[in-house]
mmCIF file of C-alpha atoms in Angstrom:
data_model
loop_
_atom_site.group_PDB
_atom_site.id
_atom_site.type_symbol
_atom_site.label_atom_id
_atom_site.label_comp_id
_atom_site.label_asym_id
_atom_site.label_seq_id
_atom_site.Cartn_x
_atom_site.Cartn_y
_atom_site.Cartn_z
ATOM 1 C CA LYS F 1 224.508 260.198 151.944
ATOM 2 C CA ASN F 2 223.774 261.359 155.482
ATOM 3 C CA GLU F 3 223.792 258.729 158.185
ATOM 4 C CA VAL F 4 220.444 260.061 159.436
ATOM 5 C CA GLU F 5 217.674 261.001 157.019
ATOM 6 C CA GLN F 6 214.405 262.620 158.035
ATOM 7 C CA SER F 7 211.190 263.068 156.098
ATOM 8 C CA PRO F 8 209.418 265.224 155.361
ATOM 9 C CA GLN F 9 211.737 268.246 155.532
ATOM 10 C CA ASN F 10 208.744 270.567 155.886
ATOM 11 C CA LEU F 11 205.207 269.823 157.004
ATOM 12 C CA THR F 12 202.240 272.148 157.352
ATOM 13 C CA ALA F 13 199.035 270.759 158.837
ATOM 14 C CA GLN F 14 195.789 271.902 160.367
ATOM 15 C CA GLU F 15 195.126 271.868 164.074
ATOM 16 C CA GLY F 16 193.849 268.484 165.204
ATOM 17 C CA GLU F 17 195.569 266.457 162.487
ATOM 18 C CA PHE F 18 197.619 263.338 163.213
ATOM 19 C CA ILE F 19 201.284 264.020 162.404
ATOM 20 C CA THR F 20 203.983 261.525 161.475
ATOM 21 C CA ILE F 21 207.679 262.344 161.080
ATOM 22 C CA ASN F 22 210.033 259.652 159.864
ATOM 23 C CA CYS F 23 213.694 258.972 160.515
ATOM 24 C CA SER F 24 215.917 256.418 158.789
ATOM 25 C CA TYR F 25 219.512 255.715 159.675
ATOM 26 C CA SER F 26 222.258 253.691 158.070
ATOM 27 C CA VAL F 27 224.570 252.823 160.966
ATOM 28 C CA GLY F 28 224.361 250.508 163.931
ATOM 29 C CA ILE F 29 223.019 252.409 166.878
ATOM 30 C CA SER F 30 222.737 252.031 170.612
ATOM 31 C CA ALA F 31 220.001 254.651 170.995
ATOM 32 C CA LEU F 32 217.873 257.076 169.003
ATOM 33 C CA HIS F 33 216.769 260.470 170.277
ATOM 34 C CA TRP F 34 213.914 262.721 169.216
ATOM 35 C CA LEU F 35 214.487 266.383 169.961
ATOM 36 C CA GLN F 36 212.310 269.480 169.615
ATOM 37 C CA GLN F 37 213.704 272.903 168.789
ATOM 38 C CA HIS F 38 211.488 275.974 169.026
ATOM 39 C CA PRO F 39 212.110 279.203 167.072
ATOM 40 C CA GLY F 40 213.919 280.664 170.090
ATOM 41 C CA GLY F 41 216.585 278.016 169.540
ATOM 42 C CA GLY F 42 216.468 275.928 172.711
ATOM 43 C CA ILE F 43 216.487 272.148 172.341
ATOM 44 C CA VAL F 44 214.239 269.873 174.373
ATOM 45 C CA SER F 45 214.796 266.141 174.525
ATOM 46 C CA LEU F 46 211.488 264.373 173.827
ATOM 47 C CA PHE F 47 212.404 260.690 173.745
ATOM 48 C CA MET F 48 215.329 258.318 173.865
ATOM 49 C CA LEU F 49 214.651 254.887 172.370
ATOM 50 C CA SER F 50 216.625 251.720 171.955
ATOM 51 C CA SER F 51 213.660 249.486 171.155
ATOM 52 C CA GLY F 52 209.879 249.400 170.928
ATOM 53 C CA LYS F 53 207.647 252.340 171.604
ATOM 54 C CA LYS F 54 207.333 255.216 174.066
ATOM 55 C CA LYS F 55 204.442 257.588 174.750
ATOM 56 C CA HIS F 56 204.347 260.916 176.508
ATOM 57 C CA GLY F 57 201.101 262.848 176.394
ATOM 58 C CA ARG F 58 200.168 263.357 172.742
ATOM 59 C CA LEU F 59 203.578 262.254 171.499
ATOM 60 C CA ILE F 60 204.436 258.689 170.516
ATOM 61 C CA ALA F 61 207.813 257.461 169.291
ATOM 62 C CA THR F 62 208.492 254.063 167.764
ATOM 63 C CA ILE F 63 211.629 252.359 166.529
ATOM 64 C CA ASN F 64 212.249 249.296 164.356
ATOM 65 C CA ILE F 65 215.857 248.279 164.863
ATOM 66 C CA GLN F 66 215.828 245.677 162.069
ATOM 67 C CA GLU F 67 214.554 248.204 159.525
ATOM 68 C CA LYS F 68 216.697 251.056 160.951
ATOM 69 C CA HIS F 69 213.654 253.301 161.109
ATOM 70 C CA SER F 70 211.884 255.417 163.699
ATOM 71 C CA SER F 71 208.712 257.487 163.650
ATOM 72 C CA LEU F 72 207.484 260.334 165.805
ATOM 73 C CA HIS F 73 203.723 260.768 165.954
ATOM 74 C CA ILE F 74 201.747 263.707 167.301
ATOM 75 C CA THR F 75 198.070 263.147 167.992
ATOM 76 C CA ALA F 76 195.516 265.997 168.089
ATOM 77 C CA SER F 77 198.161 268.477 166.882
ATOM 78 C CA HIS F 78 198.086 272.017 168.197
ATOM 79 C CA PRO F 79 199.737 275.264 167.019
ATOM 80 C CA ARG F 80 202.075 275.104 170.023
ATOM 81 C CA ASP F 81 203.528 271.910 168.490
ATOM 82 C CA SER F 82 205.017 274.071 165.722
ATOM 83 C CA ALA F 83 208.765 273.540 165.938
ATOM 84 C CA VAL F 84 211.668 271.737 164.321
ATOM 85 C CA TYR F 85 211.789 268.047 165.223
ATOM 86 C CA ILE F 86 215.222 266.466 165.055
ATOM 87 C CA CYS F 87 216.149 262.811 165.004
ATOM 88 C CA ALA F 88 219.579 261.918 166.381
ATOM 89 C CA VAL F 89 221.382 258.604 166.827
ATOM 90 C CA ARG F 90 224.081 257.385 169.131
ATOM 91 C CA SER F 91 226.245 255.199 166.909
ATOM 92 C CA ILE F 92 227.883 252.056 168.168
ATOM 93 C CA GLY F 93 231.494 253.230 168.247
ATOM 94 C CA SER F 94 234.820 251.715 169.146
ATOM 95 C CA GLY F 95 234.926 253.687 172.376
ATOM 96 C CA GLY F 96 232.198 251.678 174.072
ATOM 97 C CA GLY F 97 229.629 254.154 172.888
ATOM 98 C CA ALA F 98 231.387 257.227 174.260
ATOM 99 C CA ASP F 99 230.448 259.333 171.273
ATOM 100 C CA GLY F 100 228.142 262.239 170.698
ATOM 101 C CA LEU F 101 224.988 262.221 168.670
ATOM 102 C CA THR F 102 224.668 262.290 164.875
ATOM 103 C CA PHE F 103 221.747 264.437 163.793
ATOM 104 C CA GLY F 104 219.245 264.523 160.973
ATOM 105 C CA LYS F 105 218.548 267.858 159.323
ATOM 106 C CA GLY F 106 215.218 268.247 161.074
ATOM 107 C CA THR F 107 211.565 268.472 160.084
ATOM 108 C CA HIS F 108 210.017 271.950 160.162
ATOM 109 C CA LEU F 109 206.448 271.474 161.413
ATOM 110 C CA ILE F 110 203.815 274.214 161.279
ATOM 111 C CA ILE F 111 200.372 273.592 162.741
ATOM 112 C CA GLN F 112 197.829 276.135 161.560
ATOM 113 C CA PRO F 113 194.808 276.999 163.728
ATOM 114 C CA ASP U 1 214.052 273.896 182.436
ATOM 115 C CA SER U 2 216.658 271.229 181.615
ATOM 116 C CA GLY U 3 218.942 272.187 184.507
ATOM 117 C CA VAL U 4 221.839 272.827 182.105
ATOM 118 C CA THR U 5 223.065 276.426 182.201
ATOM 119 C CA GLN U 6 224.998 278.055 179.392
ATOM 120 C CA THR U 7 226.550 281.505 179.465
ATOM 121 C CA PRO U 8 226.580 283.894 177.813
ATOM 122 C CA LYS U 9 223.347 283.630 175.804
ATOM 123 C CA HIS U 10 224.657 285.887 173.069
ATOM 124 C CA LEU U 11 228.179 286.836 172.063
ATOM 125 C CA ILE U 12 229.222 289.226 169.319
ATOM 126 C CA THR U 13 232.859 289.554 168.419
ATOM 127 C CA ALA U 14 235.194 290.070 165.498
ATOM 128 C CA THR U 15 237.309 287.824 163.319
ATOM 129 C CA GLY U 16 240.600 286.792 164.845
ATOM 130 C CA GLN U 17 239.343 287.075 168.401
ATOM 131 C CA ARG U 18 239.066 284.405 171.093
ATOM 132 C CA VAL U 19 235.990 283.605 173.190
ATOM 133 C CA THR U 20 235.082 281.222 175.996
ATOM 134 C CA LEU U 21 231.675 279.605 176.322
ATOM 135 C CA ARG U 22 230.651 278.165 179.654
ATOM 136 C CA CYS U 23 228.389 275.270 180.582
ATOM 137 C CA SER U 24 227.169 274.071 183.963
ATOM 138 C CA PRO U 25 225.664 270.578 183.724
ATOM 139 C CA ARG U 26 222.607 269.326 185.575
ATOM 140 C CA SER U 27 223.274 268.508 189.192
ATOM 141 C CA GLY U 28 224.635 264.968 189.344
ATOM 142 C CA ASP U 29 225.523 264.713 185.652
ATOM 143 C CA LEU U 30 229.141 263.762 184.984
ATOM 144 C CA SER U 31 229.163 263.893 181.165
ATOM 145 C CA VAL U 32 229.204 267.086 179.146
ATOM 146 C CA TYR U 33 228.832 267.252 175.378
ATOM 147 C CA TRP U 34 229.405 270.255 173.122
ATOM 148 C CA TYR U 35 227.535 270.675 169.842
ATOM 149 C CA GLN U 36 227.611 273.299 167.091
ATOM 150 C CA GLN U 37 224.552 274.251 165.032
ATOM 151 C CA SER U 38 225.239 276.270 161.904
ATOM 152 C CA LEU U 39 222.951 277.086 159.000
ATOM 153 C CA ASP U 40 224.928 275.065 156.473
ATOM 154 C CA GLN U 41 226.086 272.088 158.590
ATOM 155 C CA GLY U 42 223.162 271.655 160.967
ATOM 156 C CA LEU U 43 223.911 270.147 164.377
ATOM 157 C CA GLN U 44 227.318 268.547 164.806
ATOM 158 C CA PHE U 45 228.992 266.875 167.752
ATOM 159 C CA LEU U 46 232.204 268.588 168.835
ATOM 160 C CA ILE U 47 233.546 266.930 171.984
ATOM 161 C CA GLN U 48 232.582 265.002 175.113
ATOM 162 C CA TYR U 49 233.991 265.079 178.629
ATOM 163 C CA TYR U 50 233.270 262.671 181.438
ATOM 164 C CA ASN U 51 234.253 263.475 185.021
ATOM 165 C CA GLY U 52 237.023 265.796 183.904
ATOM 166 C CA GLU U 53 238.483 263.655 181.135
ATOM 167 C CA GLU U 54 238.035 263.922 177.385
ATOM 168 C CA ARG U 55 236.089 260.896 176.147
ATOM 169 C CA ALA U 56 235.293 261.487 172.499
ATOM 170 C CA LYS U 57 235.999 263.960 169.733
ATOM 171 C CA GLY U 58 233.782 264.787 166.796
ATOM 172 C CA ASN U 59 234.155 267.489 164.181
ATOM 173 C CA ILE U 60 236.057 269.883 166.410
ATOM 174 C CA LEU U 61 238.509 272.254 164.732
ATOM 175 C CA GLU U 62 242.068 272.559 166.030
ATOM 176 C CA ARG U 63 241.332 276.232 166.817
ATOM 177 C CA PHE U 64 238.737 275.016 169.335
ATOM 178 C CA SER U 65 239.469 273.414 172.678
ATOM 179 C CA ALA U 66 237.500 272.453 175.741
ATOM 180 C CA GLN U 67 237.968 271.299 179.276
ATOM 181 C CA GLN U 68 235.900 270.104 182.202
ATOM 182 C CA PHE U 69 236.824 271.340 185.641
ATOM 183 C CA PRO U 70 236.728 269.514 189.021
ATOM 184 C CA ASP U 71 233.333 271.112 189.786
ATOM 185 C CA LEU U 72 232.156 269.538 186.474
ATOM 186 C CA HIS U 73 231.456 272.772 184.655
ATOM 187 C CA SER U 74 232.917 272.902 181.178
ATOM 188 C CA GLU U 75 234.322 275.602 178.940
ATOM 189 C CA LEU U 76 234.632 275.655 175.168
ATOM 190 C CA ASN U 77 237.378 277.942 173.904
ATOM 191 C CA LEU U 78 237.216 279.213 170.327
ATOM 192 C CA SER U 79 240.235 281.079 168.967
ATOM 193 C CA SER U 80 241.274 282.818 165.744
ATOM 194 C CA LEU U 81 237.600 283.206 165.026
ATOM 195 C CA GLU U 82 236.367 283.178 161.442
ATOM 196 C CA LEU U 83 233.057 284.289 159.963
ATOM 197 C CA GLY U 84 232.115 280.639 159.506
ATOM 198 C CA ASP U 85 232.284 280.054 163.248
ATOM 199 C CA SER U 86 229.057 282.018 163.658
ATOM 200 C CA ALA U 87 226.639 279.455 165.062
ATOM 201 C CA LEU U 88 224.617 278.283 168.025
ATOM 202 C CA TYR U 89 226.743 276.316 170.447
ATOM 203 C CA PHE U 90 224.899 273.861 172.671
ATOM 204 C CA CYS U 91 226.040 272.038 175.731
ATOM 205 C CA ALA U 92 224.278 268.878 176.896
ATOM 206 C CA SER U 93 224.807 266.726 179.945
ATOM 207 C CA SER U 94 224.031 263.188 181.025
ATOM 208 C CA VAL U 95 224.516 261.183 184.181
ATOM 209 C CA GLY U 96 227.033 258.730 182.778
ATOM 210 C CA GLN U 97 229.014 258.182 179.632
ATOM 211 C CA GLY U 98 227.195 255.123 178.380
ATOM 212 C CA PRO U 99 225.331 255.097 175.088
ATOM 213 C CA VAL U 100 221.835 254.665 176.472
ATOM 214 C CA GLN U 101 221.686 257.894 178.398
ATOM 215 C CA PRO U 102 219.254 260.751 177.849
ATOM 216 C CA GLN U 103 220.999 264.029 177.165
ATOM 217 C CA HIS U 104 219.713 267.294 178.575
ATOM 218 C CA PHE U 105 220.411 270.394 176.517
ATOM 219 C CA GLY U 106 221.130 273.932 177.569
ATOM 220 C CA ASP U 107 219.567 276.906 175.789
ATOM 221 C CA GLY U 108 222.707 277.517 173.757
ATOM 222 C CA THR U 109 225.096 280.390 173.174
ATOM 223 C CA ARG U 110 224.558 282.319 169.939
ATOM 224 C CA LEU U 111 227.933 283.416 168.600
ATOM 225 C CA SER U 112 228.041 286.094 165.921
ATOM 226 C CA ILE U 113 231.316 286.962 164.219
ATOM 227 C CA LEU U 114 231.404 290.345 162.515
#
């Protein structure tokens, strides 16, 4: 079982719809990251969370540490939101947290006009 | 623009060869992370450097090595290349080495082994 599980794997929606992508993890973490990867390949960091909720424009990210679960929401979705959204966690390691990220397999989102 | 620069953008070479990928972190960032993204394995952490010293190792093969120089740029060396090494290699940087640090990603180097 992967340490980080995302759902759904693929999501196609119409422009304007409210989008939710889920991420569950099985290890203790110090932080959770949401990343966006466009077809060209570049990765953009959207959010880093260790508790609560963050909002940036039409994007909202929440995390429930007790339930080991995070969600990424997109309001008023637009075709330019089409991308792969990746959840990644920074595990609590023996090295004081000096470890890299562990990634989910990503959610392929397509927003149709 | 994340401020992280990776060169080259594309690299095509043959099996058995050796290549060097370069990463310049954001100004002021002391930590550099290397990641590999392949079709079958997805994104995987390879190695982290902080202020010139190796801090953590992930799934890095013995044929791969890295270093961070005094000017904080980093190089990832891949040797005895195999077809399975074809992947996107990303570098990311952060200010410190602590766990609650945002990481800023470069655009990646696409390595193709023929």
